[in-house]
Every structure is written in structure tokens, then in C-alpha cells.
PDB file of C-alpha atoms in Angstrom:
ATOM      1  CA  UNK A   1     -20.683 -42.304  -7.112  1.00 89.00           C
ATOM      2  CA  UNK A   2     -19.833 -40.608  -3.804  1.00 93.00           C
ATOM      3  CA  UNK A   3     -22.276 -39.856  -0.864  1.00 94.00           C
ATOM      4  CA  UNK A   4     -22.749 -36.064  -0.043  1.00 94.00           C
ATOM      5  CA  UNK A   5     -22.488 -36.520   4.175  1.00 95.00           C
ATOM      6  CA  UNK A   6     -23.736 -33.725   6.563  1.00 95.00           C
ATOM      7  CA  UNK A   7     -22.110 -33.656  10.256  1.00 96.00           C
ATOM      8  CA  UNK A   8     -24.255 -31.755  13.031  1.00 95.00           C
ATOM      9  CA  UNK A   9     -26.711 -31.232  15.959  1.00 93.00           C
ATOM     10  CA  UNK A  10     -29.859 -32.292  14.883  1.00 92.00           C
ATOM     11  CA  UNK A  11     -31.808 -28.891  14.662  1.00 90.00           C
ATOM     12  CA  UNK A  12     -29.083 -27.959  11.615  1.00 89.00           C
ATOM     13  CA  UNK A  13     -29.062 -31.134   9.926  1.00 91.00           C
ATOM     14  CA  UNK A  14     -32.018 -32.818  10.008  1.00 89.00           C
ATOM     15  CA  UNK A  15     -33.759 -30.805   7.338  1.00 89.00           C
ATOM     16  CA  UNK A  16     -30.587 -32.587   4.708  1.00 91.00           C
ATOM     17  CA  UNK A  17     -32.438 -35.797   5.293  1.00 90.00           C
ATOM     18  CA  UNK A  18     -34.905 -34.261   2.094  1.00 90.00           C
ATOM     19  CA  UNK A  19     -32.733 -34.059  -0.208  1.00 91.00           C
ATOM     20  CA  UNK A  20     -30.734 -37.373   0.100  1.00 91.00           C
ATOM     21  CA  UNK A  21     -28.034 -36.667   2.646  1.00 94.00           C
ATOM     22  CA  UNK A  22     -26.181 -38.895   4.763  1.00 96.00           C
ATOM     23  CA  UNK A  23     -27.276 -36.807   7.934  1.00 96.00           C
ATOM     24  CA  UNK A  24     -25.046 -37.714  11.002  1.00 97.00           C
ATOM     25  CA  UNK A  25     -26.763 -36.318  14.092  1.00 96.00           C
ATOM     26  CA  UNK A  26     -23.779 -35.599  16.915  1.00 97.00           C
ATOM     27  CA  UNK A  27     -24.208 -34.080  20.450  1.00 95.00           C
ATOM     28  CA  UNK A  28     -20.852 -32.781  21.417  1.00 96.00           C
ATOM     29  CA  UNK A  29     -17.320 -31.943  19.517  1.00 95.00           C
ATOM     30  CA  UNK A  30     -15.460 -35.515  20.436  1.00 96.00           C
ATOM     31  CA  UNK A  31     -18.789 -37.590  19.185  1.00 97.00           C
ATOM     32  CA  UNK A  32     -18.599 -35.041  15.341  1.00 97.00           C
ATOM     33  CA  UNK A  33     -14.450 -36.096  15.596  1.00 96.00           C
ATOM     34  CA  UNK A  34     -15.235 -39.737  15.843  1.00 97.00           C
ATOM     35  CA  UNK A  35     -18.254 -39.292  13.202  1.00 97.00           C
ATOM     36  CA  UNK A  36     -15.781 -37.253  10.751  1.00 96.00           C
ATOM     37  CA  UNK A  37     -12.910 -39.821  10.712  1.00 95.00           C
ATOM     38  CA  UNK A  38     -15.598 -42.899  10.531  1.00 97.00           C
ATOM     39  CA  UNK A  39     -17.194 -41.430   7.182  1.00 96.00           C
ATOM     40  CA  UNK A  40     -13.787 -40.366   5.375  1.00 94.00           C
ATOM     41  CA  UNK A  41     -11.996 -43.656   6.655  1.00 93.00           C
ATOM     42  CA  UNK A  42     -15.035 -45.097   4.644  1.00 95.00           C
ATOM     43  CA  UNK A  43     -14.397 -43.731   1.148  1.00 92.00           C
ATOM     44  CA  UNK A  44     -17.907 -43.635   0.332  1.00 95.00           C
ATOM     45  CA  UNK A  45     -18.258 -39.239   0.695  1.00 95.00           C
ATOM     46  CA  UNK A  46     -17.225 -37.059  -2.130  1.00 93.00           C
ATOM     47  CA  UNK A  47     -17.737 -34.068   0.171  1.00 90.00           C
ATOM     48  CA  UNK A  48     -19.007 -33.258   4.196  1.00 92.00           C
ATOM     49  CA  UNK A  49     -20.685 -30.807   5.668  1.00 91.00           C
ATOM     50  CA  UNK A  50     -19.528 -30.077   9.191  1.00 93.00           C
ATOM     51  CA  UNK A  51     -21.384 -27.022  10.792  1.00 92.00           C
ATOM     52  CA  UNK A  52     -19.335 -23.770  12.335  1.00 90.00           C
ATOM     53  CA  UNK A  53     -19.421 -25.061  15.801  1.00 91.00           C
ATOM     54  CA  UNK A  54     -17.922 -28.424  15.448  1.00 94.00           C
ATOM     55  CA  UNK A  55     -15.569 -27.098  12.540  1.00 92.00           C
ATOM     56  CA  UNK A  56     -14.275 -24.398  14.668  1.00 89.00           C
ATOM     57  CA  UNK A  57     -13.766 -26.875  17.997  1.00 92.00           C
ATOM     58  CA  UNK A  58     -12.047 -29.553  15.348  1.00 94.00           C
ATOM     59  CA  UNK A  59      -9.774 -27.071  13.377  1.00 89.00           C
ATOM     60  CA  UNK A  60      -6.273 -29.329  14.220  1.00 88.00           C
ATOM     61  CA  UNK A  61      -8.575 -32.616  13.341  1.00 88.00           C
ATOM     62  CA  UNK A  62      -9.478 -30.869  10.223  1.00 88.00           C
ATOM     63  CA  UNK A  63      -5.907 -29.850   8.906  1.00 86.00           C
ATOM     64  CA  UNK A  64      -4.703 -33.531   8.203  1.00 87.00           C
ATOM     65  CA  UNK A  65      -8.045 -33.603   5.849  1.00 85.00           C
ATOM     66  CA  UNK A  66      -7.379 -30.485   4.280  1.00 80.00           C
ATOM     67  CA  UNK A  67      -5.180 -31.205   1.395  1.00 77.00           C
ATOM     68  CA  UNK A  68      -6.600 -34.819   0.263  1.00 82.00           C
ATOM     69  CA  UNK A  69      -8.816 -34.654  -2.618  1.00 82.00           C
ATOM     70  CA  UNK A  70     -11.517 -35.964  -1.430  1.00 88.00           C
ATOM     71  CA  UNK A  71     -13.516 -35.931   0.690  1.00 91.00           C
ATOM     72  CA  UNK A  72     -13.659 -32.052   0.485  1.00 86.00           C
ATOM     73  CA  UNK A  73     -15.057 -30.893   4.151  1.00 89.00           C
ATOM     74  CA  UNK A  74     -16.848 -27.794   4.268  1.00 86.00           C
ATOM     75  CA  UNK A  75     -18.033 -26.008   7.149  1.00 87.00           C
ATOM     76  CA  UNK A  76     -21.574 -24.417   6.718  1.00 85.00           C
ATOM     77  CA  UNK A  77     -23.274 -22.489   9.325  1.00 82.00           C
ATOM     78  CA  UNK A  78     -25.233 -23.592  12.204  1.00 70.00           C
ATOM     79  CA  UNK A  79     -28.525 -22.801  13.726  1.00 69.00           C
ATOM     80  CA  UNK A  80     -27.165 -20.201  15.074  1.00 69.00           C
ATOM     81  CA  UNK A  81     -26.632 -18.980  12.082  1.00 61.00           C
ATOM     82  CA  UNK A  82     -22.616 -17.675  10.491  1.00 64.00           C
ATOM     83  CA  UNK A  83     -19.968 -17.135  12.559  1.00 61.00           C
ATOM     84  CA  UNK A  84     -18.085 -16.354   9.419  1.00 66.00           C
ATOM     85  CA  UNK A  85     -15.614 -19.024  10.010  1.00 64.00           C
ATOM     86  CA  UNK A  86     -16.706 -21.585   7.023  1.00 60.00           C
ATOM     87  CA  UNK A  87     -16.514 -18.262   4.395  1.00 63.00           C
ATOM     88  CA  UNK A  88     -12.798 -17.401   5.977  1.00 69.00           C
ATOM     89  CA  UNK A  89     -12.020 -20.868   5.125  1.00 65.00           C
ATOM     90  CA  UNK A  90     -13.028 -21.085   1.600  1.00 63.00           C
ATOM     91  CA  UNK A  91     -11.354 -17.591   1.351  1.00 64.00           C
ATOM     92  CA  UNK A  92      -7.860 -19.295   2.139  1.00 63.00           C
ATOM     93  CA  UNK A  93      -8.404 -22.299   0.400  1.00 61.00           C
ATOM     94  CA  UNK A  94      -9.167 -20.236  -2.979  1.00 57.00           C
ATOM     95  CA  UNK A  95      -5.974 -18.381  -1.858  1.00 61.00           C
ATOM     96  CA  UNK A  96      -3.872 -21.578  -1.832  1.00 61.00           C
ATOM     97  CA  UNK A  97      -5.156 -23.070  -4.900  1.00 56.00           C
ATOM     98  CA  UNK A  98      -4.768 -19.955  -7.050  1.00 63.00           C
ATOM     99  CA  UNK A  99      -2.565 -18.040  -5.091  1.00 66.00           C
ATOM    100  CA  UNK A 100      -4.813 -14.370  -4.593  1.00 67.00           C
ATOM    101  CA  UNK A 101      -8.703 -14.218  -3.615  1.00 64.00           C
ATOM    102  CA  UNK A 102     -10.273 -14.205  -6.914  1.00 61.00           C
ATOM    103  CA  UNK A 103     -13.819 -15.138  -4.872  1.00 61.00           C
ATOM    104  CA  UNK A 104     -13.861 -11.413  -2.651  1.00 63.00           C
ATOM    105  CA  UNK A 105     -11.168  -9.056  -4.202  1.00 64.00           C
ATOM    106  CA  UNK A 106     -10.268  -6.817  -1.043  1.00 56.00           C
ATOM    107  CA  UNK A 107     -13.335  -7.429   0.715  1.00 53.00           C
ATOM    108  CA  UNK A 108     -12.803  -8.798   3.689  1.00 51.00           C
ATOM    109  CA  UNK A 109     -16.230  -9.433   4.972  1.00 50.00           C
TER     110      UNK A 109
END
């Protein structure tokens, strides 16, 4: 069974550690880059969380991760709270799998 891993400053992750998370507390962009490739080189996470601000800094780390299986990364907001940038993503990947936005239609927001 695969681990559910959450990438982050500690203020947006540390409330994961509840409900069974493998919370990976990171300080800067370069230290979440190291932490991302460590836990997919692993094979143990079925998906990662990566919040806005890293997943925005790391987009050209991201794309060689973007069309393996698993682990699926997904970028979740901050506490800052959304940029929008995880939903834009999920709106293309929808897009790419199915070939229209079935999730939003024509909205755009």
C-alpha cells in the first residue's frame, strides 16, 4: 500500500501529521526539490502534496514527474492561502487526459 506524502513549510503541513501523513517539513525551494525527488526515488508514495509556493518555484522539476503514474503530485494551497495555481493545474491535466475540461466547462476561475 502506498504512503500519502505532504511537502511544505511547517505552518501548512504540520496539521497532516493527524491524519497519517508522511509530513516533510522544508524551509526553502532547493531543500522541497531535494525532499520531492528523495520520496518518489523511494517508491513508497502513491500521491504528494507539494504546496503553491514550492510547486510554483519547482514547475521545470515537476514536468519530468508529470506523466508517470505514480506518484501523482498535487499542489494544494499554502498558508497563504490559493494562488490558484494547483486548480490551473488539475484544469490541464483533466484537459490532457480527456481532451476538453469536463471539471469547469467555460469557467475559467
Amino acid at each position: 500500500m502506498y504512503k500519502i506524502g505532504i511537502i511544505g513549510n511547517r505552518d501548512a503541513v504540520q496539521g497532516f501529521m493527524a491524519v497519517g501523513f508522511a509530513v516533510r517539513e522544508v524551509s526553502d525551494a532547493q531543500e522541497a526539490a531535494k525532499t520531492l525527488h528523495a520520496m518518489t526515488k523511494s517508491g513508497e508514495f502513491g500521491i504528494i502534496f507539494l504546496t503553491e509556493n514550492y510547486a510554483m518555484q519547482l514547475e521545470e522539476e515537476l514536468t519530468r514527474y508529470r506523466d508517470l503514474p505514480i506518484p501523482a503530485i498535487v499542489s494544494i494551497p499554502g498558508q497563504e492561502g490559493s494562488s490558484g495555481y494547483g486548480m490551473n493545474n488539475l484544469r490541464r491535466a483533466v484537459e490532457r487526459a480527456v481532451g476538453t475540461d469536463i471539471l469547469f466547462g467555460n469557467d475559467k476561475s
